[in-house]
mmCIF file of C-alpha atoms in Angstrom:
data_model
loop_
_atom_site.group_PDB
_atom_site.id
_atom_site.type_symbol
_atom_site.label_atom_id
_atom_site.label_comp_id
_atom_site.label_asym_id
_atom_site.label_seq_id
_atom_site.Cartn_x
_atom_site.Cartn_y
_atom_site.Cartn_z
ATOM 1 C CA UNK Q 1162 10.504 -19.422 25.267
ATOM 2 C CA UNK Q 1163 8.016 -16.559 24.828
ATOM 3 C CA UNK Q 1164 5.213 -19.026 24.034
ATOM 4 C CA UNK Q 1165 5.901 -21.089 27.167
ATOM 5 C CA UNK Q 1166 5.792 -17.989 29.342
ATOM 6 C CA UNK Q 1167 2.531 -16.852 27.733
ATOM 7 C CA UNK Q 1168 0.913 -20.256 28.262
ATOM 8 C CA UNK Q 1169 2.013 -20.217 31.909
ATOM 9 C CA UNK Q 1170 0.432 -16.794 32.379
ATOM 10 C CA UNK Q 1171 -2.753 -17.977 30.665
ATOM 11 C CA UNK Q 1172 -3.064 -20.999 32.949
ATOM 12 C CA UNK Q 1173 -2.477 -18.744 35.969
ATOM 13 C CA UNK Q 1174 -5.349 -16.521 34.853
ATOM 14 C CA UNK Q 1175 -7.537 -19.558 34.187
ATOM 15 C CA UNK Q 1176 -6.966 -20.768 37.737
ATOM 16 C CA UNK Q 1177 -7.849 -17.323 39.074
ATOM 17 C CA UNK Q 1178 -11.100 -17.402 37.060
ATOM 18 C CA UNK Q 1179 -11.943 -20.932 38.178
ATOM 19 C CA UNK Q 1180 -11.494 -22.540 34.757
ATOM 20 C CA UNK Q 1181 -10.311 -26.133 34.317
ATOM 21 C CA UNK Q 1182 -9.740 -25.661 30.571
ATOM 22 C CA UNK Q 1183 -9.866 -22.950 27.941
ATOM 23 C CA UNK Q 1184 -10.745 -23.242 24.237
ATOM 24 C CA UNK Q 1185 -8.703 -20.877 22.044
ATOM 25 C CA UNK Q 1186 -10.193 -20.290 18.588
ATOM 26 C CA UNK Q 1187 -9.103 -16.768 17.622
ATOM 27 C CA UNK Q 1188 -6.249 -17.030 15.066
ATOM 28 C CA UNK Q 1189 -4.257 -14.144 16.577
ATOM 29 C CA UNK Q 1190 -4.421 -15.701 20.039
ATOM 30 C CA UNK Q 1191 -3.401 -19.080 18.661
ATOM 31 C CA UNK Q 1192 -0.405 -17.416 17.010
ATOM 32 C CA UNK Q 1193 0.411 -15.664 20.293
ATOM 33 C CA UNK Q 1194 0.597 -19.015 22.097
ATOM 34 C CA UNK Q 1195 2.192 -21.139 19.350
ATOM 35 C CA UNK Q 1196 3.754 -18.907 16.629
ATOM 36 C CA UNK Q 1197 1.509 -20.758 14.165
ATOM 37 C CA UNK Q 1198 -1.130 -18.789 12.256
ATOM 38 C CA UNK Q 1199 -4.127 -20.588 10.781
ATOM 39 C CA UNK Q 1200 -7.896 -20.251 10.911
ATOM 40 C CA UNK Q 1201 -8.250 -24.036 10.884
ATOM 41 C CA UNK Q 1202 -6.771 -24.914 14.264
ATOM 42 C CA UNK Q 1203 -8.222 -24.805 17.775
ATOM 43 C CA UNK Q 1204 -6.301 -25.091 21.039
ATOM 44 C CA UNK Q 1205 -7.547 -26.628 24.259
ATOM 45 C CA UNK Q 1206 -5.433 -25.562 27.232
ATOM 46 C CA UNK Q 1207 -5.597 -27.002 30.724
ATOM 47 C CA UNK Q 1208 -3.018 -26.712 33.515
ATOM 48 C CA UNK Q 1209 -1.749 -30.249 32.956
ATOM 49 C CA UNK Q 1210 -2.428 -30.926 29.279
ATOM 50 C CA UNK Q 1211 -2.515 -28.909 26.057
ATOM 51 C CA UNK Q 1212 -4.064 -29.996 22.756
ATOM 52 C CA UNK Q 1213 -3.916 -28.565 19.232
ATOM 53 C CA UNK Q 1214 -6.703 -29.738 16.919
ATOM 54 C CA UNK Q 1215 -6.475 -29.336 13.147
ATOM 55 C CA UNK Q 1216 -7.127 -31.246 9.942
ATOM 56 C CA UNK Q 1217 -4.997 -33.037 7.348
ATOM 57 C CA UNK Q 1218 -4.251 -29.856 5.363
ATOM 58 C CA UNK Q 1219 -2.312 -28.299 8.242
ATOM 59 C CA UNK Q 1220 -1.068 -31.435 9.995
ATOM 60 C CA UNK Q 1221 2.537 -31.221 8.774
ATOM 61 C CA UNK Q 1222 2.905 -27.473 9.309
ATOM 62 C CA UNK Q 1223 1.328 -27.614 12.767
ATOM 63 C CA UNK Q 1224 3.469 -30.601 13.708
ATOM 64 C CA UNK Q 1225 6.610 -28.657 12.864
ATOM 65 C CA UNK Q 1226 5.549 -25.401 14.499
ATOM 66 C CA UNK Q 1227 3.271 -26.081 17.466
ATOM 67 C CA UNK Q 1228 5.466 -27.232 20.347
ATOM 68 C CA UNK Q 1229 4.334 -28.516 23.727
ATOM 69 C CA UNK Q 1230 0.843 -29.463 22.488
ATOM 70 C CA UNK Q 1231 -0.530 -32.919 21.760
ATOM 71 C CA UNK Q 1232 -1.581 -32.733 18.109
ATOM 72 C CA UNK Q 1233 -5.025 -34.100 17.237
ATOM 73 C CA UNK Q 1234 -5.755 -34.579 13.520
ATOM 74 C CA UNK Q 1235 -9.402 -34.732 12.521
ATOM 75 C CA UNK Q 1236 -10.272 -37.959 10.738
ATOM 76 C CA UNK Q 1237 -12.691 -40.848 10.662
ATOM 77 C CA UNK Q 1238 -13.212 -41.151 14.440
ATOM 78 C CA UNK Q 1239 -13.146 -37.474 15.308
ATOM 79 C CA UNK Q 1240 -14.326 -35.656 12.220
ATOM 80 C CA UNK Q 1241 -15.431 -32.325 13.720
ATOM 81 C CA UNK Q 1242 -13.814 -29.818 16.058
ATOM 82 C CA UNK Q 1243 -16.639 -30.219 18.582
ATOM 83 C CA UNK Q 1244 -16.126 -34.001 18.733
ATOM 84 C CA UNK Q 1245 -12.380 -33.599 19.140
ATOM 85 C CA UNK Q 1246 -12.767 -30.929 21.839
ATOM 86 C CA UNK Q 1247 -15.185 -33.161 23.740
ATOM 87 C CA UNK Q 1248 -12.794 -36.121 23.479
ATOM 88 C CA UNK Q 1249 -9.730 -34.269 24.774
ATOM 89 C CA UNK Q 1250 -11.683 -32.676 27.608
ATOM 90 C CA UNK Q 1251 -12.909 -36.115 28.675
ATOM 91 C CA UNK Q 1252 -9.251 -37.136 28.900
ATOM 92 C CA UNK Q 1253 -8.500 -34.101 31.049
ATOM 93 C CA UNK Q 1254 -11.494 -34.688 33.367
ATOM 94 C CA UNK Q 1255 -12.432 -31.028 33.287
ATOM 95 C CA UNK Q 1256 -15.725 -29.512 34.477
ATOM 96 C CA UNK Q 1257 -15.546 -25.734 33.919
ATOM 97 C CA UNK Q 1258 -14.519 -24.852 30.372
ATOM 98 C CA UNK Q 1259 -13.979 -21.313 29.091
ATOM 99 C CA UNK Q 1260 -14.212 -20.209 25.467
ATOM 100 C CA UNK Q 1261 -13.529 -16.990 23.535
ATOM 101 C CA UNK Q 1262 -16.917 -15.320 23.282
ATOM 102 C CA UNK Q 1263 -15.762 -12.884 20.590
ATOM 103 C CA UNK Q 1264 -14.504 -15.453 18.090
ATOM 104 C CA UNK Q 1265 -16.506 -18.668 18.481
ATOM 105 C CA UNK Q 1266 -19.524 -18.720 16.178
ATOM 106 C CA UNK Q 1267 -22.953 -19.547 17.560
ATOM 107 C CA UNK Q 1268 -23.033 -22.800 15.553
ATOM 108 C CA UNK Q 1269 -19.628 -23.845 16.944
ATOM 109 C CA UNK Q 1270 -20.776 -22.968 20.452
ATOM 110 C CA UNK Q 1271 -23.981 -24.990 20.050
ATOM 111 C CA UNK Q 1272 -22.102 -28.034 18.712
ATOM 112 C CA UNK Q 1273 -19.443 -27.888 21.432
ATOM 113 C CA UNK Q 1274 -22.056 -27.426 24.165
ATOM 114 C CA UNK Q 1275 -23.956 -30.445 22.830
ATOM 115 C CA UNK Q 1276 -20.782 -32.537 22.697
ATOM 116 C CA UNK Q 1277 -19.640 -31.544 26.199
ATOM 117 C CA UNK Q 1278 -22.952 -32.578 27.772
ATOM 118 C CA UNK Q 1279 -22.622 -31.955 31.540
ATOM 119 C CA UNK Q 1280 -19.632 -29.623 31.467
ATOM 120 C CA UNK Q 1281 -20.105 -25.955 32.262
ATOM 121 C CA UNK Q 1282 -19.234 -23.866 29.193
ATOM 122 C CA UNK Q 1283 -18.374 -20.288 30.159
ATOM 123 C CA UNK Q 1284 -17.934 -17.350 27.736
ATOM 124 C CA UNK Q 1285 -14.772 -15.327 28.374
ATOM 125 C CA UNK Q 1286 -13.700 -11.941 27.061
ATOM 126 C CA UNK Q 1287 -10.197 -10.496 26.943
ATOM 127 C CA UNK Q 1288 -8.506 -13.367 28.784
ATOM 128 C CA UNK Q 1289 -5.710 -13.379 26.207
ATOM 129 C CA UNK Q 1290 -6.318 -9.930 24.707
ATOM 130 C CA UNK Q 1291 -5.499 -8.242 28.022
ATOM 131 C CA UNK Q 1292 -2.312 -10.331 28.226
ATOM 132 C CA UNK Q 1293 -1.368 -9.160 24.723
ATOM 133 C CA UNK Q 1294 -1.669 -5.496 25.766
ATOM 134 C CA UNK Q 1295 1.895 -5.542 27.106
ATOM 135 C CA UNK Q 1296 4.430 -6.224 24.361
ATOM 136 C CA UNK Q 1297 7.680 -8.065 25.090
ATOM 137 C CA UNK Q 1298 11.014 -7.147 23.488
ATOM 138 C CA UNK Q 1299 10.576 -9.624 20.633
ATOM 139 C CA UNK Q 1300 7.171 -8.229 19.751
ATOM 140 C CA UNK Q 1301 8.458 -4.660 19.847
ATOM 141 C CA UNK Q 1302 11.348 -5.550 17.531
ATOM 142 C CA UNK Q 1303 8.932 -7.168 15.080
ATOM 143 C CA UNK Q 1304 6.617 -4.150 15.126
ATOM 144 C CA UNK Q 1305 9.638 -1.910 14.523
ATOM 145 C CA UNK Q 1306 10.507 -4.007 11.480
ATOM 146 C CA UNK Q 1307 6.946 -3.622 10.198
ATOM 147 C CA UNK Q 1308 7.372 0.142 10.522
ATOM 148 C CA UNK Q 1309 10.725 0.066 8.718
ATOM 149 C CA UNK Q 1310 8.942 -1.640 5.828
ATOM 150 C CA UNK Q 1311 6.188 0.964 6.006
ATOM 151 C CA UNK Q 1312 8.769 3.753 5.903
ATOM 152 C CA UNK Q 1313 10.185 2.454 2.617
ATOM 153 C CA UNK Q 1314 6.687 2.123 1.162
ATOM 154 C CA UNK Q 1315 5.971 5.733 2.113
ATOM 155 C CA UNK Q 1316 9.148 6.784 0.300
ATOM 156 C CA UNK Q 1317 7.847 4.924 -2.759
ATOM 157 C CA UNK Q 1318 4.560 6.836 -2.505
ATOM 158 C CA UNK Q 1319 6.380 10.155 -2.368
ATOM 159 C CA UNK Q 1320 8.397 9.204 -5.453
ATOM 160 C CA UNK Q 1321 5.379 8.326 -7.571
ATOM 161 C CA UNK Q 1322 3.019 11.112 -6.503
ATOM 162 C CA UNK Q 1323 1.908 13.122 -9.492
ATOM 163 C CA UNK Q 1324 -1.341 14.759 -10.611
ATOM 164 C CA UNK Q 1325 -1.963 12.018 -13.208
ATOM 165 C CA UNK Q 1326 -1.553 8.901 -11.050
ATOM 166 C CA UNK Q 1327 -4.770 7.460 -9.585
ATOM 167 C CA UNK Q 1328 -5.558 6.663 -5.972
ATOM 168 C CA UNK Q 1329 -5.759 2.943 -6.763
ATOM 169 C CA UNK Q 1330 -2.419 2.992 -8.544
ATOM 170 C CA UNK Q 1331 -0.810 4.417 -5.407
ATOM 171 C CA UNK Q 1332 -2.470 1.677 -3.335
ATOM 172 C CA UNK Q 1333 -0.980 -0.920 -5.691
ATOM 173 C CA UNK Q 1334 2.505 0.603 -5.324
ATOM 174 C CA UNK Q 1335 2.196 0.421 -1.532
ATOM 175 C CA UNK Q 1336 1.236 -3.261 -1.605
ATOM 176 C CA UNK Q 1337 4.003 -4.126 -4.055
ATOM 177 C CA UNK Q 1338 6.563 -2.384 -1.838
ATOM 178 C CA UNK Q 1339 5.442 -4.395 1.190
ATOM 179 C CA UNK Q 1340 5.795 -7.699 -0.652
ATOM 180 C CA UNK Q 1341 9.208 -6.804 -2.115
ATOM 181 C CA UNK Q 1342 10.484 -6.100 1.386
ATOM 182 C CA UNK Q 1343 9.424 -9.470 2.778
ATOM 183 C CA UNK Q 1344 6.176 -8.551 4.503
ATOM 184 C CA UNK Q 1345 3.178 -10.871 4.318
ATOM 185 C CA UNK Q 1346 1.358 -7.952 2.749
ATOM 186 C CA UNK Q 1347 -0.678 -4.969 3.855
ATOM 187 C CA UNK Q 1348 -2.006 -4.909 7.413
ATOM 188 C CA UNK Q 1349 -5.221 -3.446 5.969
ATOM 189 C CA UNK Q 1350 -6.387 -2.012 2.671
ATOM 190 C CA UNK Q 1351 -4.311 1.178 2.291
ATOM 191 C CA UNK Q 1352 -6.212 4.443 2.206
ATOM 192 C CA UNK Q 1353 -5.194 6.928 -0.466
ATOM 193 C CA UNK Q 1354 -7.675 9.787 -0.418
ATOM 194 C CA UNK Q 1355 -7.821 13.010 -2.382
ATOM 195 C CA UNK Q 1356 -9.944 15.896 -1.156
ATOM 196 C CA UNK Q 1357 -12.832 16.117 -0.427
ATOM 197 C CA UNK Q 1358 -13.028 12.289 -0.192
ATOM 198 C CA UNK Q 1359 -10.689 12.267 2.796
ATOM 199 C CA UNK Q 1360 -13.572 13.535 4.942
ATOM 200 C CA UNK Q 1361 -14.478 9.814 5.159
ATOM 201 C CA UNK Q 1362 -12.110 8.348 7.808
ATOM 202 C CA UNK Q 1363 -12.182 4.912 6.100
ATOM 203 C CA UNK Q 1364 -12.322 6.097 2.518
ATOM 204 C CA UNK Q 1365 -11.946 3.518 -0.278
ATOM 205 C CA UNK Q 1366 -9.514 4.442 -3.063
ATOM 206 C CA UNK Q 1367 -11.061 5.197 -6.449
ATOM 207 C CA UNK Q 1368 -9.835 5.127 -10.034
ATOM 208 C CA UNK Q 1369 -9.501 8.903 -9.978
ATOM 209 C CA UNK Q 1370 -6.390 10.963 -10.580
ATOM 210 C CA UNK Q 1371 -4.824 12.756 -7.642
ATOM 211 C CA UNK Q 1372 -4.858 16.168 -9.264
ATOM 212 C CA UNK Q 1373 -2.867 18.965 -7.673
ATOM 213 C CA UNK Q 1374 -2.857 21.703 -5.056
ATOM 214 C CA UNK Q 1375 -4.751 19.568 -2.525
ATOM 215 C CA UNK Q 1376 -3.274 17.410 0.255
ATOM 216 C CA UNK Q 1377 -3.377 13.622 -0.198
ATOM 217 C CA UNK Q 1378 -4.199 11.533 2.877
ATOM 218 C CA UNK Q 1379 -2.283 8.234 2.936
ATOM 219 C CA UNK Q 1380 -2.972 5.613 5.630
ATOM 220 C CA UNK Q 1381 -0.820 2.497 5.321
ATOM 221 C CA UNK Q 1382 0.593 -0.363 7.336
ATOM 222 C CA UNK Q 1383 2.518 -3.590 6.760
ATOM 223 C CA UNK Q 1384 2.059 -7.047 8.273
ATOM 224 C CA UNK Q 1385 5.386 -8.658 9.135
ATOM 225 C CA UNK Q 1386 5.722 -12.022 10.903
ATOM 226 C CA UNK Q 1387 2.138 -11.657 12.129
ATOM 227 C CA UNK Q 1388 2.538 -8.138 13.544
ATOM 228 C CA UNK Q 1389 1.179 -4.908 12.092
ATOM 229 C CA UNK Q 1390 2.076 -1.270 11.644
ATOM 230 C CA UNK Q 1391 -0.279 1.657 11.084
ATOM 231 C CA UNK Q 1392 0.670 5.142 9.902
ATOM 232 C CA UNK Q 1393 -1.133 8.121 8.390
ATOM 233 C CA UNK Q 1394 0.493 11.047 6.632
ATOM 234 C CA UNK Q 1395 -0.823 14.034 4.718
ATOM 235 C CA UNK Q 1396 1.263 14.607 1.593
ATOM 236 C CA UNK Q 1397 1.120 17.870 -0.316
ATOM 237 C CA UNK Q 1398 0.835 17.653 -4.080
ATOM 238 C CA UNK Q 1399 1.482 21.145 -5.304
ATOM 239 C CA UNK Q 1400 0.568 24.086 -3.092
ATOM 240 C CA UNK Q 1401 -1.526 23.375 0.012
ATOM 241 C CA UNK Q 1402 -3.949 26.234 0.705
ATOM 242 C CA UNK Q 1403 -3.983 28.107 4.007
ATOM 243 C CA UNK Q 1404 -7.161 26.362 5.198
ATOM 244 C CA UNK Q 1405 -5.580 22.907 5.114
ATOM 245 C CA UNK Q 1406 -2.296 24.245 6.497
ATOM 246 C CA UNK Q 1407 -4.126 25.689 9.513
ATOM 247 C CA UNK Q 1408 -5.992 22.414 10.122
ATOM 248 C CA UNK Q 1409 -2.763 20.432 9.954
ATOM 249 C CA UNK Q 1410 -1.125 22.689 12.547
ATOM 250 C CA UNK Q 1411 -4.063 22.047 14.857
ATOM 251 C CA UNK Q 1412 -3.544 18.287 14.497
ATOM 252 C CA UNK Q 1413 0.192 18.614 15.200
ATOM 253 C CA UNK Q 1414 -0.474 20.495 18.420
ATOM 254 C CA UNK Q 1415 -3.280 18.134 19.479
ATOM 255 C CA UNK Q 1416 -1.044 15.112 18.983
ATOM 256 C CA UNK Q 1417 1.813 16.745 20.906
ATOM 257 C CA UNK Q 1418 -0.456 17.535 23.849
ATOM 258 C CA UNK Q 1419 -1.601 13.915 24.011
ATOM 259 C CA UNK Q 1420 1.915 12.511 23.766
ATOM 260 C CA UNK Q 1421 3.180 14.850 26.475
ATOM 261 C CA UNK Q 1422 1.083 13.086 29.131
ATOM 262 C CA UNK Q 1423 1.700 9.493 28.015
ATOM 263 C CA UNK Q 1424 3.502 7.607 30.777
ATOM 264 C CA UNK Q 1425 2.857 4.601 33.039
ATOM 265 C CA UNK Q 1426 -0.019 5.360 35.384
ATOM 266 C CA UNK Q 1427 -1.592 8.042 33.203
ATOM 267 C CA UNK Q 1428 -5.340 7.677 32.767
ATOM 268 C CA UNK Q 1429 -6.119 6.646 29.187
ATOM 269 C CA UNK Q 1430 -9.172 8.903 28.950
ATOM 270 C CA UNK Q 1431 -6.949 11.874 29.846
ATOM 271 C CA UNK Q 1432 -4.729 11.160 26.843
ATOM 272 C CA UNK Q 1433 -7.761 11.241 24.572
ATOM 273 C CA UNK Q 1434 -9.055 14.409 26.243
ATOM 274 C CA UNK Q 1435 -5.758 16.268 25.839
ATOM 275 C CA UNK Q 1436 -6.082 16.106 22.049
ATOM 276 C CA UNK Q 1437 -9.866 16.285 21.843
ATOM 277 C CA UNK Q 1438 -10.233 19.352 24.041
ATOM 278 C CA UNK Q 1439 -7.619 21.254 22.057
ATOM 279 C CA UNK Q 1440 -9.338 20.461 18.748
ATOM 280 C CA UNK Q 1441 -12.685 21.468 20.290
ATOM 281 C CA UNK Q 1442 -11.175 24.705 21.567
ATOM 282 C CA UNK Q 1443 -10.110 25.538 18.012
ATOM 283 C CA UNK Q 1444 -13.705 25.113 16.886
ATOM 284 C CA UNK Q 1445 -13.504 21.675 15.239
ATOM 285 C CA UNK Q 1446 -14.641 19.338 18.033
ATOM 286 C CA UNK Q 1447 -17.668 18.030 16.149
ATOM 287 C CA UNK Q 1448 -15.426 17.053 13.229
ATOM 288 C CA UNK Q 1449 -13.318 14.646 15.326
ATOM 289 C CA UNK Q 1450 -15.624 11.706 15.934
ATOM 290 C CA UNK Q 1451 -13.406 8.645 16.465
ATOM 291 C CA UNK Q 1452 -11.196 7.647 19.395
ATOM 292 C CA UNK Q 1453 -7.699 9.099 19.592
ATOM 293 C CA UNK Q 1454 -5.996 5.754 19.068
ATOM 294 C CA UNK Q 1455 -5.894 1.986 19.363
ATOM 295 C CA UNK Q 1456 -3.479 -0.715 20.358
ATOM 296 C CA UNK Q 1457 -1.550 -2.374 17.567
ATOM 297 C CA UNK Q 1458 0.179 -5.738 17.389
ATOM 298 C CA UNK Q 1459 -1.174 -9.026 16.070
ATOM 299 C CA UNK Q 1460 -4.306 -7.084 15.168
ATOM 300 C CA UNK Q 1461 -4.445 -3.643 13.617
ATOM 301 C CA UNK Q 1462 -7.013 -2.650 16.253
ATOM 302 C CA UNK Q 1463 -6.527 -4.263 19.643
ATOM 303 C CA UNK Q 1464 -6.323 -3.290 23.305
ATOM 304 C CA UNK Q 1465 -5.895 -0.672 24.640
ATOM 305 C CA UNK Q 1466 -8.443 1.637 23.035
ATOM 306 C CA UNK Q 1467 -7.388 5.248 23.574
ATOM 307 C CA UNK Q 1468 -10.776 6.856 24.096
ATOM 308 C CA UNK Q 1469 -12.767 8.997 26.504
ATOM 309 C CA UNK Q 1470 -14.577 5.849 27.699
ATOM 310 C CA UNK Q 1471 -11.436 3.988 28.747
ATOM 311 C CA UNK Q 1472 -10.638 5.024 32.322
ATOM 312 C CA UNK Q 1473 -7.876 2.423 32.696
ATOM 313 C CA UNK Q 1474 -4.233 3.306 33.288
ATOM 314 C CA UNK Q 1475 -1.333 3.110 30.865
ATOM 315 C CA UNK Q 1476 1.349 0.517 31.557
ATOM 316 C CA UNK Q 1477 4.904 0.138 30.373
ATOM 317 C CA UNK Q 1478 5.082 -1.966 27.214
ATOM 318 C CA UNK Q 1479 1.788 -0.847 25.689
ATOM 319 C CA UNK Q 1480 1.950 0.050 21.988
ATOM 320 C CA UNK Q 1481 -0.773 2.189 20.429
ATOM 321 C CA UNK Q 1482 -1.519 4.837 17.839
ATOM 322 C CA UNK Q 1483 -2.148 8.531 18.471
ATOM 323 C CA UNK Q 1484 -4.218 9.785 15.551
ATOM 324 C CA UNK Q 1485 -6.189 13.011 15.852
ATOM 325 C CA UNK Q 1486 -8.219 13.911 12.784
ATOM 326 C CA UNK Q 1487 -10.543 16.578 11.438
ATOM 327 C CA UNK Q 1488 -13.151 15.536 8.863
ATOM 328 C CA UNK Q 1489 -15.442 18.145 7.321
ATOM 329 C CA UNK Q 1490 -18.070 16.653 4.964
ATOM 330 C CA UNK Q 1491 -17.980 18.196 1.508
ATOM 331 C CA UNK Q 1492 -14.717 19.968 2.278
ATOM 332 C CA UNK Q 1493 -12.135 17.309 3.112
ATOM 333 C CA UNK Q 1494 -10.261 15.658 5.934
ATOM 334 C CA UNK Q 1495 -6.833 15.385 7.515
ATOM 335 C CA UNK Q 1496 -5.403 12.872 9.977
ATOM 336 C CA UNK Q 1497 -1.998 12.553 11.621
ATOM 337 C CA UNK Q 1498 -1.178 9.098 12.968
ATOM 338 C CA UNK Q 1499 1.926 7.899 14.797
ATOM 339 C CA UNK Q 1500 2.551 4.908 17.046
ATOM 340 C CA UNK Q 1501 4.072 5.083 20.522
ATOM 341 C CA UNK Q 1502 5.583 2.649 23.005
ATOM 342 C CA UNK Q 1503 4.989 3.387 26.694
ATOM 343 C CA UNK Q 1504 8.369 3.397 28.454
ATOM 344 C CA UNK Q 1505 9.330 3.576 32.145
ATOM 345 C CA UNK Q 1506 9.140 7.358 32.313
ATOM 346 C CA UNK Q 1507 7.115 8.385 29.278
ATOM 347 C CA UNK Q 1508 6.812 7.180 25.712
ATOM 348 C CA UNK Q 1509 8.898 6.624 22.603
ATOM 349 C CA UNK Q 1510 7.532 7.247 19.138
ATOM 350 C CA UNK Q 1511 8.149 4.171 16.996
ATOM 351 C CA UNK Q 1512 7.575 6.311 13.911
ATOM 352 C CA UNK Q 1513 10.002 9.091 14.923
ATOM 353 C CA UNK Q 1514 12.215 8.696 11.833
ATOM 354 C CA UNK Q 1515 9.496 7.739 9.362
ATOM 355 C CA UNK Q 1516 9.683 11.027 7.461
ATOM 356 C CA UNK Q 1517 13.469 11.140 7.077
#
């Protein structure tokens, strides 16, 4: 039912943009429309006809999963995606064809353009990504489940933390916990960073022991039924010195100030500014260099981007992270990351019970 509604909305947007057909090649968008995830399938959607093109390896799985699409299996007559796309578009008698500019490779574009001959091939951005910004109830429930899995993995981390365990060993424990709980795996490579390495926002875990009396930054997320979670916590191992304690309190207050203004109609750049200006006022503005947050769903980073450059408005059903951080090269770094759902009157933190 969700897929049918999404396809109907896509075709409505295509009509508005003057498109007779749309080529969907991004795996996350294909999953959004079909509940089937593969990087070896392409969809061709037109108002009257829908095609799913794949090869022998995925024919059975796609046949069982992809409903409402005519399935085209590559073979002796149509042995490339470009040939198959050209053939189905000839059937549909289309003239203006859109494609996903961010996911189609230049070689694919060139081959499809050659095969389509006289048809106008138009690059499109965010046609489906903007539709995915608003999560329906099923998506929200799935994201909540991904966070429940993440919560248990965080408990596992807290149990195994010791001065003699290495960063990479903690990463392995996180991944094992995700798999045991039924997740597909990690949404991204977990970050387990001792100080001063945590001054790198996307630090890569090393074969070094955690040691003691310094906070450990842990950034983790699970992928469950295609949807992702993303969470960062700072875990004390021994006694945390007053410098790090003071920085953490700044992050807590910055995050609170941002969350206090999250509601439908709020300007996204204002949410970013609420946290950023407070951190700057405390003297650490130049040590907070990334955006305040990002949408999360089928991708770990998706729309909306919560940044000073995004002057759009928040809408009910958006799900995104709020993650202020302070990173001081040679000294260390801290980040506090939670995920919120925009509700009718404000927001709800999907990670509200993660630390219980």
